[in-house]
């Protein structure tokens, strides 16, 4: 989560053509570059902030991502967020997750509206290190490389053209 807060802050800042710490920032345990408008926090830091300012009057929007990752901190945070909605009527809460049981969370928050956004799933092929070694012995390289994959071969203009491009980029 620490790495996510930093990398997402970097991504958002880059998309806004800014440096981290200007409008966009992050706060994690033992490190902070807070932004003026957008701050990415770990759950622990948010809990610490809420212990000192439980009504979060200085925050307009609270976006909680990966809310399906159930642990004691996230569960406790959900209790505090539910209470927060009772004392701070102006704050907007957005809960996000790719695998969230949205009906349960909606019911918990008083039949809150649910917005479903279609996304793409990508096939994942799990390979273990021992299998990778066998594959590379058999093919000389991993089969998903354009040189060995017919589906990618045409995209790169054939295996030999791809290999030439690779050699030009990475001369030995």
Coordinates of N, CA and C in Angstrom, one line a residue, residues 25-117:
X25 N -0.1 14.8 -3.8 CA 0.9 14.2 -3.0 C 0.5 13.0 -2.3
X26 N 1.3 12.5 -1.4 CA 1.0 11.3 -0.6 C 1.5 11.5 0.8
X27 N 0.9 10.6 1.7 CA 1.4 10.6 3.1 C 1.4 9.1 3.5
X28 N 2.5 8.6 3.8 CA 2.7 7.2 4.3 C 3.5 7.3 5.6
X29 N 3.5 6.2 6.3 CA 4.3 6.2 7.5 C 5.7 6.5 7.2
X30 N 6.3 7.4 8.0 CA 7.7 7.9 7.9 C 8.1 8.6 6.6
X31 N 7.1 9.0 5.8 CA 7.4 9.7 4.5 C 6.2 10.5 4.1
X32 N 6.4 11.7 3.7 CA 5.2 12.5 3.2 C 5.7 13.6 2.2
X33 N 4.9 13.7 1.2 CA 5.0 14.8 0.2 C 3.6 15.3 0.0
X34 N 2.9 15.9 0.9 CA 1.5 16.2 0.8 C 1.3 17.2 -0.4
X35 N 0.1 17.0 -1.0 CA -0.3 17.9 -2.1 C -1.3 18.9 -1.6
X36 N -1.5 19.9 -2.3 CA -2.5 21.0 -1.9 C -3.9 20.5 -2.1
X37 N -4.2 19.6 -3.1 CA -5.6 19.2 -3.4 C -5.9 17.8 -3.3
X38 N -4.9 16.9 -3.7 CA -5.1 15.5 -3.7 C -4.0 14.8 -2.9
X39 N -4.4 14.0 -2.0 CA -3.4 13.3 -1.2 C -3.8 11.8 -1.1
X40 N -2.8 11.0 -1.4 CA -3.0 9.5 -1.3 C -2.4 9.0 0.0
X41 N -3.2 8.3 0.8 CA -2.8 7.8 2.1 C -2.9 6.3 2.2
X42 N -2.1 5.8 3.1 CA -2.4 4.4 3.5 C -3.5 4.4 4.5
X43 N -4.1 3.2 4.7 CA -5.2 3.1 5.7 C -4.7 3.5 7.1
X44 N -3.5 3.1 7.5 CA -3.0 3.5 8.8 C -2.9 5.0 9.0
X45 N -2.4 5.7 8.0 CA -2.3 7.1 8.1 C -3.7 7.8 8.2
X46 N -4.7 7.3 7.4 CA -6.0 7.8 7.5 C -6.6 7.6 8.8
X47 N -6.4 6.4 9.4 CA -6.9 6.2 10.8 C -6.3 7.1 11.8
X48 N -5.0 7.4 11.6 CA -4.3 8.4 12.5 C -4.9 9.8 12.4
X49 N -5.2 10.2 11.1 CA -5.8 11.5 10.9 C -7.2 11.5 11.5
X50 N -8.0 10.5 11.4 CA -9.3 10.4 11.9 C -9.3 10.4 13.4
X51 N -8.2 9.9 14.0 CA -8.2 9.9 15.5 C -8.1 11.4 16.0
X52 N -7.4 12.2 15.3 CA -7.3 13.6 15.7 C -8.4 14.5 15.1
X53 N -9.0 14.2 14.0 CA -10.0 15.0 13.4 C -11.1 14.0 12.9
X54 N -11.9 13.5 13.8 CA -12.8 12.4 13.3 C -13.9 12.9 12.4
X55 N -14.2 14.2 12.3 CA -15.2 14.6 11.4 C -14.7 15.0 10.0
X56 N -13.4 15.0 9.8 CA -12.7 15.3 8.5 C -13.4 16.5 7.8
X57 N -13.6 17.6 8.5 CA -14.2 18.8 7.9 C -13.4 19.4 6.8
X58 N -12.1 19.2 6.8 CA -11.2 19.8 5.8 C -11.1 18.9 4.6
X59 N -11.9 17.9 4.5 CA -11.9 17.0 3.3 C -13.2 17.0 2.7
X60 N -13.3 17.2 1.3 CA -14.5 17.2 0.6 C -14.9 15.8 0.0
X61 N -13.8 15.1 -0.4 CA -14.0 13.7 -1.0 C -13.1 12.8 -0.4
X62 N -13.6 11.6 0.0 CA -12.8 10.5 0.5 C -13.0 9.3 -0.4
X63 N -12.0 8.9 -1.1 CA -12.0 7.8 -2.0 C -11.2 6.6 -1.4
X64 N -11.9 5.5 -1.2 CA -11.3 4.4 -0.6 C -11.2 3.3 -1.7
X65 N -10.0 2.9 -2.1 CA -9.9 1.9 -3.1 C -9.5 0.6 -2.5
X66 N -9.7 -0.5 -3.3 CA -9.4 -1.9 -2.9 C -10.1 -2.2 -1.6
X67 N -11.3 -1.8 -1.5 CA -12.1 -1.9 -0.2 C -12.4 -3.4 0.1
X68 N -12.2 -4.2 -0.9 CA -12.5 -5.7 -0.6 C -11.4 -6.3 0.2
X69 N -10.3 -5.7 0.3 CA -9.1 -6.2 1.1 C -9.5 -6.1 2.6
X70 N -10.1 -7.1 3.1 CA -10.6 -7.1 4.5 C -9.5 -7.4 5.4
X71 N -9.2 -6.5 6.3 CA -8.3 -6.7 7.5 C -8.9 -5.8 8.6
X72 N -8.3 -5.9 9.7 CA -8.8 -5.2 10.9 C -8.8 -3.7 10.7
X73 N -7.8 -3.2 10.0 CA -7.8 -1.7 9.8 C -8.9 -1.3 8.8
X74 N -9.1 -2.0 7.8 CA -10.1 -1.7 6.8 C -11.5 -1.8 7.4
X75 N -11.7 -2.9 8.2 CA -13.0 -3.0 8.8 C -13.3 -1.9 9.8
X76 N -12.3 -1.6 10.6 CA -12.5 -0.5 11.5 C -12.7 0.8 10.8
X77 N -12.0 1.0 9.7 CA -12.2 2.2 8.9 C -13.6 2.3 8.4
X78 N -14.2 1.2 8.0 CA -15.6 1.2 7.5 C -16.6 1.7 8.6
X79 N -16.3 1.3 9.9 CA -17.1 1.7 11.0 C -17.0 3.2 11.2
X80 N -15.8 3.7 11.1 CA -15.6 5.2 11.3 C -16.2 6.0 10.1
X81 N -16.1 5.4 8.9 CA -16.6 6.1 7.7 C -18.2 6.2 7.9
X82 N -18.8 5.1 8.3 CA -20.2 5.1 8.5 C -20.6 6.2 9.5
X83 N -19.9 6.3 10.6 CA -20.1 7.3 11.6 C -19.8 8.7 11.1
X84 N -18.8 8.8 10.3 CA -18.4 10.1 9.7 C -19.6 10.7 8.8
X85 N -20.3 9.8 8.1 CA -21.4 10.3 7.3 C -22.5 10.9 8.1
X86 N -22.6 10.5 9.4 CA -23.6 11.0 10.2 C -23.3 12.4 10.8
X87 N -22.0 12.7 11.0 CA -21.5 14.0 11.5 C -21.1 15.0 10.5
X88 N -20.7 14.5 9.3 CA -20.2 15.4 8.2 C -21.1 15.1 7.0
X89 N -22.1 15.9 6.9 CA -23.1 15.7 5.8 C -22.5 16.2 4.4
X90 N -21.4 16.9 4.5 CA -20.9 17.5 3.2 C -19.9 16.6 2.5
X91 N -19.3 15.7 3.2 CA -18.3 14.8 2.6 C -18.9 13.8 1.7
X92 N -18.2 13.5 0.6 CA -18.6 12.5 -0.4 C -17.7 11.3 -0.2
X93 N -18.2 10.2 -0.1 CA -17.4 8.9 0.1 C -17.6 8.1 -1.2
X94 N -16.5 7.6 -1.7 CA -16.5 6.7 -2.9 C -15.7 5.5 -2.5
X95 N -16.4 4.3 -2.5 CA -15.7 3.1 -2.2 C -15.5 2.4 -3.6
X96 N -14.3 1.9 -3.8 CA -14.0 1.2 -5.1 C -13.3 -0.1 -4.8
X97 N -13.6 -1.0 -5.8 CA -13.0 -2.4 -5.8 C -13.4 -3.1 -7.0
X98 N -12.5 -3.9 -7.5 CA -12.8 -4.7 -8.7 C -13.7 -5.9 -8.3
X99 N -13.6 -6.3 -7.1 CA -14.2 -7.6 -6.7 C -15.2 -7.4 -5.5
X100 N -15.6 -6.2 -5.3 CA -16.5 -5.9 -4.2 C -17.8 -6.5 -4.2
X101 N -18.3 -7.0 -3.1 CA -19.7 -7.4 -3.0 C -20.5 -6.1 -2.7
X102 N -20.8 -5.4 -3.8 CA -21.4 -4.1 -3.7 C -22.7 -4.0 -3.0
X103 N -23.5 -5.1 -3.1 CA -24.8 -5.1 -2.5 C -24.7 -5.0 -0.9
X104 N -23.7 -5.7 -0.4 CA -23.5 -5.7 1.1 C -23.0 -4.4 1.5
X105 N -22.1 -3.8 0.8 CA -21.6 -2.5 1.2 C -22.6 -1.4 1.0
X106 N -23.4 -1.5 0.0 CA -24.5 -0.5 -0.2 C -25.5 -0.6 0.9
X107 N -25.9 -1.8 1.3 CA -26.8 -2.0 2.4 C -26.2 -1.4 3.7
X108 N -24.9 -1.7 4.0 CA -24.2 -1.2 5.2 C -24.3 0.3 5.3
X109 N -24.2 1.0 4.1 CA -24.2 2.4 4.1 C -25.6 3.0 3.8
X110 N -26.6 2.3 4.2 CA -28.0 2.8 4.0 C -28.5 2.8 2.6
X111 N -28.2 1.7 1.9 CA -28.6 1.6 0.5 C -28.0 2.7 -0.4
X112 N -26.7 2.9 -0.2 CA -26.0 3.9 -1.0 C -26.0 3.4 -2.5
X113 N -26.0 4.4 -3.4 CA -26.0 4.0 -4.8 C -24.8 3.3 -5.2
X114 N -24.9 2.4 -6.2 CA -23.8 1.6 -6.7 C -23.6 2.0 -8.2
X115 N -22.4 2.2 -8.6 CA -22.1 2.5 -10.0 C -21.2 1.3 -10.4
X116 N -21.6 0.6 -11.4 CA -20.8 -0.5 -12.0 C -20.1 0.0 -13.3
X117 N -18.8 -0.1 -13.3 CA -18.0 0.3 -14.5 C -17.5 -1.0 -15.1

